[in-house]
Short mmCIF file of C-alpha atoms in Angstrom, two decimals:
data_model
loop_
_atom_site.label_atom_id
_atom_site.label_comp_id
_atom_site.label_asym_id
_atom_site.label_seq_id
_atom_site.Cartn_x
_atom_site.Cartn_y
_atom_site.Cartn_z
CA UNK A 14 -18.12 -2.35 -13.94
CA UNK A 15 -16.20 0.84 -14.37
CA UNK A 16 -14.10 2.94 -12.43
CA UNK A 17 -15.58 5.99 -10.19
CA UNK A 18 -15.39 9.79 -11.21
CA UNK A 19 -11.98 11.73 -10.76
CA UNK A 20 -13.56 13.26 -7.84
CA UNK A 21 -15.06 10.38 -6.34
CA UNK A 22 -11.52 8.66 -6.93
CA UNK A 23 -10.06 11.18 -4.66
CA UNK A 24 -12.23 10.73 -2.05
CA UNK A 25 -12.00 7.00 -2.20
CA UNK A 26 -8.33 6.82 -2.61
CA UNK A 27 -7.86 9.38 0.52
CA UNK A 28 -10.24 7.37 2.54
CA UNK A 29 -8.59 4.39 2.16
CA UNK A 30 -5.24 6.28 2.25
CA UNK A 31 -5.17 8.33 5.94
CA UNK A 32 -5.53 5.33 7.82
CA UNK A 33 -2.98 3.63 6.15
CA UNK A 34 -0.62 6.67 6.49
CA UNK A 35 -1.49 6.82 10.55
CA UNK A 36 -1.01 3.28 10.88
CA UNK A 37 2.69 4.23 9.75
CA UNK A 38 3.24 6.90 11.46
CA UNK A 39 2.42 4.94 14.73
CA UNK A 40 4.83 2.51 13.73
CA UNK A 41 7.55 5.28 13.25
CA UNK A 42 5.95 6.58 16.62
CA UNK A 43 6.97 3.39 18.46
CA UNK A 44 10.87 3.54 17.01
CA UNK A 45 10.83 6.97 18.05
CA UNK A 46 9.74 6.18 21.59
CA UNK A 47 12.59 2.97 21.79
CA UNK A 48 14.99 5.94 21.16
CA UNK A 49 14.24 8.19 23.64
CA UNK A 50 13.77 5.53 26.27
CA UNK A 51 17.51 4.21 25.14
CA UNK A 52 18.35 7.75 25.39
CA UNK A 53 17.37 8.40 29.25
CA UNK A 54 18.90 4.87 29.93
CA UNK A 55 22.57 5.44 28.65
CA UNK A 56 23.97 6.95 25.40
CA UNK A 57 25.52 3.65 25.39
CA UNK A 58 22.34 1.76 25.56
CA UNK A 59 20.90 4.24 22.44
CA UNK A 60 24.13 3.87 20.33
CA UNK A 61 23.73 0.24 20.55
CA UNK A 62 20.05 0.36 19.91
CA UNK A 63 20.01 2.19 16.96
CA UNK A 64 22.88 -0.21 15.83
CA UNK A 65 20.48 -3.03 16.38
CA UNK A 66 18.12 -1.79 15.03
CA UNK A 67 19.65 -0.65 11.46
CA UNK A 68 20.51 -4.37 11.18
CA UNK A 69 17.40 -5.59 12.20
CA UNK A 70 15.52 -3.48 8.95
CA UNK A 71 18.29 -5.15 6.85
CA UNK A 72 17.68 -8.45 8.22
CA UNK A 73 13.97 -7.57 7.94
CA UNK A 74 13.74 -6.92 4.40
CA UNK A 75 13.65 -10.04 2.50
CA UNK A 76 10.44 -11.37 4.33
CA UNK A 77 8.86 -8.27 4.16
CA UNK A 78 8.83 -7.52 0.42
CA UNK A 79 6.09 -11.11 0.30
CA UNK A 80 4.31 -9.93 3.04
CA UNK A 81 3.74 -7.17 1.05
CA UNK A 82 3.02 -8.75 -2.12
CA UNK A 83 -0.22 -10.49 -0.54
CA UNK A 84 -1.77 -6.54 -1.13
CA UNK A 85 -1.71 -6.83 -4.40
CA UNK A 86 -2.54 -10.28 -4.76
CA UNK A 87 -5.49 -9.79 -3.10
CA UNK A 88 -7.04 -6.62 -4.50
CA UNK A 89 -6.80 -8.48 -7.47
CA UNK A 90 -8.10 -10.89 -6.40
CA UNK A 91 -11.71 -9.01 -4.85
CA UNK A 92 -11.59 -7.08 -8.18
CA UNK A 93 -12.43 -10.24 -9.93
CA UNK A 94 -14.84 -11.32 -7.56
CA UNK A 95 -16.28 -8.31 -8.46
CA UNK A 96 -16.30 -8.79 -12.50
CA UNK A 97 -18.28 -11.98 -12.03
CA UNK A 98 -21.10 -10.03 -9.86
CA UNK A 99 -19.29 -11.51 -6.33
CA UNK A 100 -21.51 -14.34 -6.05
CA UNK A 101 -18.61 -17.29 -6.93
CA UNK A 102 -16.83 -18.31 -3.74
CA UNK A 103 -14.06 -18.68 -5.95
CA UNK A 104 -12.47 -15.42 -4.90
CA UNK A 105 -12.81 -15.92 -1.83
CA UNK A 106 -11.01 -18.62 -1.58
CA UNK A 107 -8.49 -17.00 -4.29
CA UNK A 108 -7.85 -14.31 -1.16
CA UNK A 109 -6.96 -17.00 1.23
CA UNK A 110 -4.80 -18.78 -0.70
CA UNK A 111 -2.76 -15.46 -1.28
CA UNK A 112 -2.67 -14.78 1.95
CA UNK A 113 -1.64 -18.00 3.15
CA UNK A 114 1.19 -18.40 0.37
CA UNK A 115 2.26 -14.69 1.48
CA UNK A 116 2.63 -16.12 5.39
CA UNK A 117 4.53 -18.98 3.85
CA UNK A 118 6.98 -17.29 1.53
CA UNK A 119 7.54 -15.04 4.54
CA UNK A 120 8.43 -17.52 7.17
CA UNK A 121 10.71 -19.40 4.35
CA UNK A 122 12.49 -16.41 3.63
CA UNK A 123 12.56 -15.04 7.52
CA UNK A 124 14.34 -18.41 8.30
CA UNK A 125 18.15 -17.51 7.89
CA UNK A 126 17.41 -13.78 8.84
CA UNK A 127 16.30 -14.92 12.54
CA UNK A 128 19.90 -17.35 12.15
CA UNK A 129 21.81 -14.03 11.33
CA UNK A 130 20.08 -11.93 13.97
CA UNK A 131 20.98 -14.66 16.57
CA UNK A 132 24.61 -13.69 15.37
CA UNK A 133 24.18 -10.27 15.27
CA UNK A 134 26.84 -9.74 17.66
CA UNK A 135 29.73 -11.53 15.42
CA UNK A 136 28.28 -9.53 12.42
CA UNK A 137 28.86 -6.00 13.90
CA UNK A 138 31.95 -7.26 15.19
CA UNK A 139 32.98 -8.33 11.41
CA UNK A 140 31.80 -5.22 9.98
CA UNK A 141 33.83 -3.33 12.46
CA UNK A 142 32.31 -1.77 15.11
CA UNK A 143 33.40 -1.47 18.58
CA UNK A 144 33.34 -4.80 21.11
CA UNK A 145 31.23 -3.67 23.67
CA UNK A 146 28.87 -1.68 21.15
CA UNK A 147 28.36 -4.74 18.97
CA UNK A 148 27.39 -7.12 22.36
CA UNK A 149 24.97 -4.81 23.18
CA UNK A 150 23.10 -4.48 19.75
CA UNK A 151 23.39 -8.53 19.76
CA UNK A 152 21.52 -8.71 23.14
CA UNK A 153 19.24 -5.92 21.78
CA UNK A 154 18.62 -8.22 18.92
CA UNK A 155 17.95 -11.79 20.44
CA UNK A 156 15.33 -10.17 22.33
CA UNK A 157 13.84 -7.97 19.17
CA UNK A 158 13.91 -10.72 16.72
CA UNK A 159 10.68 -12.59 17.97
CA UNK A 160 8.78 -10.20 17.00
CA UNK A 161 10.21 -10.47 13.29
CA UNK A 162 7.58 -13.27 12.16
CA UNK A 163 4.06 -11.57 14.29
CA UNK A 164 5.07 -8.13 12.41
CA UNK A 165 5.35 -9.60 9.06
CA UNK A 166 1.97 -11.36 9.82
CA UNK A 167 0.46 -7.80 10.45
CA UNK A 168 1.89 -6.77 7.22
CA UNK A 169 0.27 -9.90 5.60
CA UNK A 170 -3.30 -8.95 7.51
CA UNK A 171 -2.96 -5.38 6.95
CA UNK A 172 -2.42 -5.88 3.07
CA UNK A 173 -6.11 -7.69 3.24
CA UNK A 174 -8.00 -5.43 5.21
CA UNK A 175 -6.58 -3.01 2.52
CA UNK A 176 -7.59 -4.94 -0.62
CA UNK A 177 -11.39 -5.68 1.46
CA UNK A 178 -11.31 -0.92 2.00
CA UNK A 179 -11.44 -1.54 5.83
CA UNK A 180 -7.89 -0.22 6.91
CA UNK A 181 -9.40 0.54 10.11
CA UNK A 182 -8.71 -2.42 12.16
CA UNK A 183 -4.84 -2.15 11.59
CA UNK A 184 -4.92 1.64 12.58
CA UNK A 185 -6.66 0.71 15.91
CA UNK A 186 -4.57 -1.90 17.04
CA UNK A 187 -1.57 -0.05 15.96
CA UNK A 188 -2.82 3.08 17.87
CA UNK A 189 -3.57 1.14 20.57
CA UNK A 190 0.35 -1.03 20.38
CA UNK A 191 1.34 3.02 20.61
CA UNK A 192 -0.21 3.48 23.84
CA UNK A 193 0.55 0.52 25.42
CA UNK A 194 4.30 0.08 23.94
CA UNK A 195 5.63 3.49 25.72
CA UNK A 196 4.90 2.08 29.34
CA UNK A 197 5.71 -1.56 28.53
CA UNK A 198 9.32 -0.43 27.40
CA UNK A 199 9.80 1.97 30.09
CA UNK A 200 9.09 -0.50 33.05
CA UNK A 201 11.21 -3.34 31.06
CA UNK A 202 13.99 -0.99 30.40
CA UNK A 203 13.97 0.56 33.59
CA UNK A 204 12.39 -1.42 36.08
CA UNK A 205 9.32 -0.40 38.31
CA UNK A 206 7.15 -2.00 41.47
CA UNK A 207 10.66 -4.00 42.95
CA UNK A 208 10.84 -5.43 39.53
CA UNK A 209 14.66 -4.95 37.87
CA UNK A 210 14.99 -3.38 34.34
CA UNK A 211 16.68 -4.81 31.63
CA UNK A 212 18.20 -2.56 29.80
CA UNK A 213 18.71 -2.19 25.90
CA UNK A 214 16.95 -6.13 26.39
CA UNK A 215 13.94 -4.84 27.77
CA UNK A 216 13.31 -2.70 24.45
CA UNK A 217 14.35 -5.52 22.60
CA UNK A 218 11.40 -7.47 24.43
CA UNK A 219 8.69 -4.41 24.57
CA UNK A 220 9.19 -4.45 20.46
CA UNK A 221 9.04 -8.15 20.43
CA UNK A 222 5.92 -7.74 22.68
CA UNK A 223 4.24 -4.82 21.05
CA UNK A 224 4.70 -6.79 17.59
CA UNK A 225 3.14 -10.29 18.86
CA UNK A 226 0.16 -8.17 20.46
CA UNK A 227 -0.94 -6.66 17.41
CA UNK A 228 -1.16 -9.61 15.25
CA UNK A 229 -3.48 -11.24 17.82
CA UNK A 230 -5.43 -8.56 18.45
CA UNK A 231 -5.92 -7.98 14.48
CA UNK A 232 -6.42 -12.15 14.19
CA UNK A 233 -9.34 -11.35 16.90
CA UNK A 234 -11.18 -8.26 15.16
CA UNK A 235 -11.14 -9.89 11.83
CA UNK A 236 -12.42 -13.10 13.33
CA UNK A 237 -15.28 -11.23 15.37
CA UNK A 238 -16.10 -9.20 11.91
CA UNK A 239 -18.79 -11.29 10.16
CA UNK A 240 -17.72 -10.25 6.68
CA UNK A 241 -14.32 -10.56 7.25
CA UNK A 242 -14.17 -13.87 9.17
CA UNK A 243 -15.59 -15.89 6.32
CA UNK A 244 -12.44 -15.89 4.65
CA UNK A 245 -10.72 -18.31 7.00
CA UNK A 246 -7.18 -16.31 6.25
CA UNK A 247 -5.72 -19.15 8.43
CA UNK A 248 -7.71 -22.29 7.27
CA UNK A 249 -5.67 -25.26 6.13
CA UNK A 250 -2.46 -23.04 6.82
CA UNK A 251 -0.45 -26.42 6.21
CA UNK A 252 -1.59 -27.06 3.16
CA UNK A 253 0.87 -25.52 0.07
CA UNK A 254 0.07 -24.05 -3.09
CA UNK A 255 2.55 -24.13 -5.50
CA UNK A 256 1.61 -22.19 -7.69
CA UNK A 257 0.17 -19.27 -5.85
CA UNK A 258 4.18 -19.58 -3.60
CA UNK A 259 5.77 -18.93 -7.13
CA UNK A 260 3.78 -15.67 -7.61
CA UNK A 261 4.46 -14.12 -4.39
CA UNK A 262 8.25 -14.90 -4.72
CA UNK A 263 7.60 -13.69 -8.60
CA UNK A 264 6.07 -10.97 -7.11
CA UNK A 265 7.90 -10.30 -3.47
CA UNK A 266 11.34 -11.11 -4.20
CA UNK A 267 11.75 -7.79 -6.29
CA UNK A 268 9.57 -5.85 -3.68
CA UNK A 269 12.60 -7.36 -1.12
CA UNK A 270 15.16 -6.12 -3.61
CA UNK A 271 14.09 -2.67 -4.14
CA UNK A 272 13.40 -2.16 0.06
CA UNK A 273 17.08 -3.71 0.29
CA UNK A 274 18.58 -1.34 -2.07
CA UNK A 275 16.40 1.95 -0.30
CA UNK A 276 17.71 0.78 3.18
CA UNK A 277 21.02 0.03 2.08
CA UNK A 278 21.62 3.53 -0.01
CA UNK A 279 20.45 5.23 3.69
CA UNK A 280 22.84 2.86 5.94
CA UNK A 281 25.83 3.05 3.45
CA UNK A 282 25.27 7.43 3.38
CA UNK A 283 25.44 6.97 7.40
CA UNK A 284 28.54 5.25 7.81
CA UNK A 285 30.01 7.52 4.80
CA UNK A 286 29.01 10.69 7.21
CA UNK A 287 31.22 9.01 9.75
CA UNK A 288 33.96 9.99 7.88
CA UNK A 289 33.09 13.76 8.69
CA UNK A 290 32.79 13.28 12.68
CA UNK A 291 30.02 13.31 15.03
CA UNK A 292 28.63 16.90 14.08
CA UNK A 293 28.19 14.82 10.71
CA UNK A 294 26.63 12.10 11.99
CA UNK A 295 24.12 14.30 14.71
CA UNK A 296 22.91 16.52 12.05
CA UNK A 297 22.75 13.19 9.41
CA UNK A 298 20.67 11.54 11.94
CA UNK A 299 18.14 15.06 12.38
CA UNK A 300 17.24 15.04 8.60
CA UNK A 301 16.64 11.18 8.35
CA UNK A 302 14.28 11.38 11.60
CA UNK A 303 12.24 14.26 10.14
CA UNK A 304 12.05 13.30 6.26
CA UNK A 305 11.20 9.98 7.30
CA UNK A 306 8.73 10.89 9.44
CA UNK A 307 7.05 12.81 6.36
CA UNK A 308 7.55 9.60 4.36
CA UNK A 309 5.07 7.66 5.76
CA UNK A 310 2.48 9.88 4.54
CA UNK A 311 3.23 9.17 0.99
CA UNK A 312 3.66 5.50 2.03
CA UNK A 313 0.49 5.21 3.34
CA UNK A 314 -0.87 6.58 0.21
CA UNK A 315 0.90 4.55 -1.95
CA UNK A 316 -0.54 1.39 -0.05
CA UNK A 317 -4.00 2.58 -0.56
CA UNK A 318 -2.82 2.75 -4.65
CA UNK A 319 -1.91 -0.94 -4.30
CA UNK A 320 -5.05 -1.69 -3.30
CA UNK A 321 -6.97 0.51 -5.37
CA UNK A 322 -5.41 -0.28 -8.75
CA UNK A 323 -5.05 -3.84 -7.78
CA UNK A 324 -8.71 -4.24 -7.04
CA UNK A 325 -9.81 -1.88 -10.27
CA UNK A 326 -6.98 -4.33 -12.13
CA UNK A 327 -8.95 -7.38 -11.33
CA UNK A 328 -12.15 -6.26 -12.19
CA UNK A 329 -10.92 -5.57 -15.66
CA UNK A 330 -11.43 -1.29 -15.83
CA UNK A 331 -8.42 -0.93 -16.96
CA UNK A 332 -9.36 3.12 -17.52
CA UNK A 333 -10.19 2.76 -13.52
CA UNK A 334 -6.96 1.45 -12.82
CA UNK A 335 -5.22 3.94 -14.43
CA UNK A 336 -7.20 6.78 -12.84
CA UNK A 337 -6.59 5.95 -9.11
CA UNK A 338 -2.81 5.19 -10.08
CA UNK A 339 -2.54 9.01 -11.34
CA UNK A 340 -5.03 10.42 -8.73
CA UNK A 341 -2.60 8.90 -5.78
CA UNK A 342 0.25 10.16 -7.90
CA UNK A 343 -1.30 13.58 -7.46
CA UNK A 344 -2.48 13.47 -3.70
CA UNK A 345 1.43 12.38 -2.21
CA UNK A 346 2.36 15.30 -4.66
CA UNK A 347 0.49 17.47 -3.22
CA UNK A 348 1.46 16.42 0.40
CA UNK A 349 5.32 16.33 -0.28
CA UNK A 350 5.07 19.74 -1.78
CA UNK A 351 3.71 20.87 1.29
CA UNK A 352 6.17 19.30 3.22
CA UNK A 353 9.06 20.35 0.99
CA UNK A 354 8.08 24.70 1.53
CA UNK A 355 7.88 23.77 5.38
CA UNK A 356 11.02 22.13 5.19
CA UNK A 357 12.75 24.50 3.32
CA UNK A 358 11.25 27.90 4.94
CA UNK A 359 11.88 25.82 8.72
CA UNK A 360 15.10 24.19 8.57
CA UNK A 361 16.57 25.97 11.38
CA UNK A 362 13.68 25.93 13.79
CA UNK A 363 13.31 22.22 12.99
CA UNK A 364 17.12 21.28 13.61
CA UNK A 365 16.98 22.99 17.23
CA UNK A 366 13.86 21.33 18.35
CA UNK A 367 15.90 18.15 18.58
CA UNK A 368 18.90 19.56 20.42
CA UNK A 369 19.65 21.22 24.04
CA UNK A 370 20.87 24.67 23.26
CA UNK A 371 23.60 23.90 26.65
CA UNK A 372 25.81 21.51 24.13
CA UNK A 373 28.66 23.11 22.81
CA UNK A 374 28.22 21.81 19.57
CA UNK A 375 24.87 22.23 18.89
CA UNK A 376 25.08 25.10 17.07
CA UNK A 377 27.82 23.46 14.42
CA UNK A 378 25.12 20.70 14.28
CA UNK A 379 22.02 22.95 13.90
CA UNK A 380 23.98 24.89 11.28
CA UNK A 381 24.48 21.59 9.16
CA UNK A 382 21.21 19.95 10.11
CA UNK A 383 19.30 22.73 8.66
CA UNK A 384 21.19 22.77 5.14
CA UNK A 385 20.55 19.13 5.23
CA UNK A 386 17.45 19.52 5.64
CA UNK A 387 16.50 22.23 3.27
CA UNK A 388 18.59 19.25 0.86
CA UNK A 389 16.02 16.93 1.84
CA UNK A 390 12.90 19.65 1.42
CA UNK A 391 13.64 19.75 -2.44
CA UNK A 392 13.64 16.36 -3.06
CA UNK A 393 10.54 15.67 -1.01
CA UNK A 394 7.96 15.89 -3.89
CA UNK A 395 10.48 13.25 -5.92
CA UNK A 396 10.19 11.38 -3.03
CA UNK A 397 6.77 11.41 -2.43
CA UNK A 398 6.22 10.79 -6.28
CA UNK A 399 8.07 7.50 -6.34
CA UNK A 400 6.86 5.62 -3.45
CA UNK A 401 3.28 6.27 -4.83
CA UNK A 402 4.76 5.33 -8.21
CA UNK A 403 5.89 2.21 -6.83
CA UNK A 404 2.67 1.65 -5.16
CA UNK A 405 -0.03 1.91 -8.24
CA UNK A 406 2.99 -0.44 -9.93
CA UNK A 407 2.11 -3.18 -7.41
CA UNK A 408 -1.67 -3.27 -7.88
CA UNK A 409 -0.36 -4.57 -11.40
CA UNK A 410 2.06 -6.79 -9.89
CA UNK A 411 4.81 -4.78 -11.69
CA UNK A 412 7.53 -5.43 -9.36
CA UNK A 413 10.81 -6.18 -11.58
CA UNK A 414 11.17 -3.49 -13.35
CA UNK A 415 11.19 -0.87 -10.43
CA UNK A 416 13.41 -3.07 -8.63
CA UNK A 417 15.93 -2.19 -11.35
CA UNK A 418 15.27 1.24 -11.79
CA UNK A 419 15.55 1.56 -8.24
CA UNK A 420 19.13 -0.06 -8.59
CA UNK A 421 20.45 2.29 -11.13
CA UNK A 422 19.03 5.56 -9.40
CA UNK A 423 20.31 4.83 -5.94
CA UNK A 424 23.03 2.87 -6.73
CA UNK A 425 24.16 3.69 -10.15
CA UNK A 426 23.72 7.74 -9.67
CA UNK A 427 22.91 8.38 -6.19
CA UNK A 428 25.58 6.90 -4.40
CA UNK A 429 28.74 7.28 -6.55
CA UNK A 430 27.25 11.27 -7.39
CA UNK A 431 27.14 11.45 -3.34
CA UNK A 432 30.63 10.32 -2.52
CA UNK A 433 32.22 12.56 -5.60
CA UNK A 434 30.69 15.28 -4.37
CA UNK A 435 31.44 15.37 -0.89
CA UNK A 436 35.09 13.34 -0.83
CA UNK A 437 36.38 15.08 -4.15
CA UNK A 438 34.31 18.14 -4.65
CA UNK A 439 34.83 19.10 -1.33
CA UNK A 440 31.12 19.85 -0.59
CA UNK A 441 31.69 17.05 2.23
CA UNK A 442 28.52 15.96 4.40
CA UNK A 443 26.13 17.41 2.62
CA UNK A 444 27.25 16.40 -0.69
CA UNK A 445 26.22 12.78 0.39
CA UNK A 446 22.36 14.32 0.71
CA UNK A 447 22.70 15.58 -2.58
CA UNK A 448 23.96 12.68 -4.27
CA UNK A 449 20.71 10.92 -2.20
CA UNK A 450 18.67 13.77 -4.10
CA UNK A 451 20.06 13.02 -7.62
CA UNK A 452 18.77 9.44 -7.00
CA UNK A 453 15.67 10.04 -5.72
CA UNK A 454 14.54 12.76 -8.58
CA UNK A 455 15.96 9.60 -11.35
CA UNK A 456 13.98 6.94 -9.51
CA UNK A 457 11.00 9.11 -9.56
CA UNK A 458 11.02 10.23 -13.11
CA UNK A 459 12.19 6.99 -14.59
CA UNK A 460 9.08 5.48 -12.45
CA UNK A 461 6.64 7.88 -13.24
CA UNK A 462 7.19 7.48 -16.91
CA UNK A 463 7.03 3.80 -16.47
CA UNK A 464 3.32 3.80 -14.94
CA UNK A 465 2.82 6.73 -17.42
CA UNK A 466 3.49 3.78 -20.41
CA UNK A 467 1.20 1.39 -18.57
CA UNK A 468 -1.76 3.97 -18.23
CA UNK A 469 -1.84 4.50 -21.64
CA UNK A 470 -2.62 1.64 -23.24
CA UNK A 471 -5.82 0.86 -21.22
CA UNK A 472 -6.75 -2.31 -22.66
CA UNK A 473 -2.96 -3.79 -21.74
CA UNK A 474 -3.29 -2.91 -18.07
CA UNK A 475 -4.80 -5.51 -16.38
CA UNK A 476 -1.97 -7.87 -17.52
CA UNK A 477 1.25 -5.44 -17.52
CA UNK A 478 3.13 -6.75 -15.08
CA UNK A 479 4.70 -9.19 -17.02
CA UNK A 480 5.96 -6.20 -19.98
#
């Protein structure tokens, strides 16, 4: 079996693609919501919110990285079940096994993060911040962390529906958490019908909710779908297979790693703009809401080249594999270069649509949000580039090596170029986004050359990873 037409490609790729990219920008849509909630409630109760919840994505990102390795796993999986003509059982069963050994790598590695959540008080406290900030994130967080194991199994069952081309499901029950989530926070935050609000706890429990909710309600639509439901994702979940629980950690671990070294870069630039004061830190926090908002376009696209490649990878069209891996390359281009001319032409306009024009120091913060922002519009395309990259890389279970080169962009350029510039070049905040641009645009290149040397030796892909 070969791979389809360029064209063709493109219009599989972005079907599988805009769901994928709506089911994150729901999820973003739900954060955003806990933050303006917070935000009505107290600035107390959003400060230590957002400090929760910066600690909770740490905390989150070991687990995560195998729940996402079951996408790749998968595809692979269905690709080969589609070299031998799909009537074997074999990869059927080959799917459930990854799946399960993704749930159970996930809920080994989840284990101590729910211990340090539990403690999350003590480890704001240790890392410095205020008393009375740091009790409220830790309340904030032993309500929140429940739903830490039902979102990682929505991960898990999204990453199948993906590999199977049916993101639907997972945009509809998303969608549908979005909907529901807003009202369920607001009456457990504030309190409605002679019923007491919780405060920062009730968003801690509406997440917790909202997460639990759409893992059943995904377990029930793939269990009422008669060509999903023969899989059994959940059959024998007690039983352990060895060998398939070494290749997710093979696989996972270095997916953890990289998300641990992106989230870390972010958190360690935030605390660095506290060094500059709060106009710093208000126009910091403007850029990050609106470039990651445009992230998850890209994201979503680079989960659909996971899938695509995977599945293409399996079935042994190695020319296949390669085309979908450039064609998504091309299509989060194309979207981040879109983003990066509005960006750049609407900085200011952008900046003041998240402030109240009474504050006296809006203006400073416009002023600074907007070059931070027209920062972030020329990196956008790198951006957009890489987390693609990374993507068609996972189809091939490539994860090691873009774990590294993540480490030496951010962490090895990025960071140290960032501080130099704005504590001894005097360029101050936004020096720190530029430094965050210098490792982006190395990450990208240094990744796009890297599935450029996989593409191009066609009859090596299918078994690349392990180069």
């Amino acid at each position: 079996m070969r791979g389809l037409g360029r064209w063709a490609e493109v219009r599989a790729t972005l079907a599988l693609a805009w769901p994928l990219a709506l089911t994150n920008l729901s999820q973003h849509a739900m954060a955003a919501t806990h933050a303006v909630i917070l935000g009505w409630y107290s600035t107390e109760a959003l400060a230590a919110g957002t400090l929760g919840a910066n600690l909770y994505w740490l905390m989150m990102a070991p687990g995560l990285g195998t729940a996402f390795a079951a996408a790749p796993v998968m595809a692979q999986a269905r690709g080969r079940g589609q070299r031998r003509g799909g009537a074997a059982r074999g990869w059927v069963r080959e799917m459930r096994r990854g799946a399960r050994s993704a749930l159970v790598a996930t809920l080994l590695l989840l284990a101590p993060s729910l211990a340090l959540l539990w403690q999350g008080e003590w480890l704001l406290r240790l890392l410095g911040q205020e008393p009375a900030l740091a009790a409220g994130a830790g309340t904030y967080l032993r309500a929140m962390m429940w739903g830490l194991i039902p979102f990682s199994g929505f991960i898990v069952l999204r990453g199948f529906l993906a590999a199977m081309d049916r993101p639907g499901p997972a945009l509809w029950v998303t969608g549908a958490a979005v909907a529901i989530n807003a009202p369920l926070a607001w009456l457990l935050v504030f309190g409605a019908f002679g019923l007491e609000g919780f405060g920062v706890v009730g968003a801690g429990l509406a997440s917790a909710l909202a997460d639990l909710l759409m893992l059943l309600a995904l377990l029930v639509l793939i269990a009422r779908d008669r060509r999903l439901r023969r899989f059994r994702l959940l059959g024998r979940f007690w039983r352990v297979d060895l060998p398939r629980l070494r290749e997710t950690f093979r696989i996972g671990l270095p997916i953890s790693g990289q998300m641990l070294l992106e989230i870390g870069v972010f958190s360690a630039t935030a605390i660095a703009m506290g060094l500059f004061g709060a106009v710093a830190v208000a126009a910091h926090a403007i850029a990050l809401q609106v470039s990651a908002l445009s992230f998850m376009v890209p994201m979503g696209i680079g989960q659909a080249a996971t899938a695509r490649v995977g599945v293409l990878a399996g079935r042994g069209d190695a020319t296949g594999a390669g085309q979908a891996g450039w064609v998504a390359i091309g299509l989060g281009a194309g979207f981040m270069l879109a983003m990066a001319l509005l960006l750049v032409l609407g900085a200011r306009p952008i900046a003041w649509a998240f402030l109240d024009v009474a504050d006296t120091e809006a203006a400073a913060v416009a002023a600074l949000a907007a070059w931070l922002l027209t920062i972030a519009g020329l990196f956008q395309l790198a951006d957009g580039v890489q987390v693609v990259a990374s993507g068609a890389l996972r189809g091939l279970k490539d994860t090691q090596v873009p774990m590294l080169l993540a480490a030496l962009g951010y962490w090895g350029i990025g960071m140290p170029v960032g501080v130099a510039l704005a504590v001894w070049g005097g360029v101050g905040p936004a020096g720190l986004w530029l430094g965050l641009a210098a490792g982006v645009l190395l990450v990208a290149g240094m990744l796009l050359l890297r599935w450029r040397r996989l593409a191009e030796v066609p009859q090596e892909l299918p078994s690349a990873a392990g180069a």
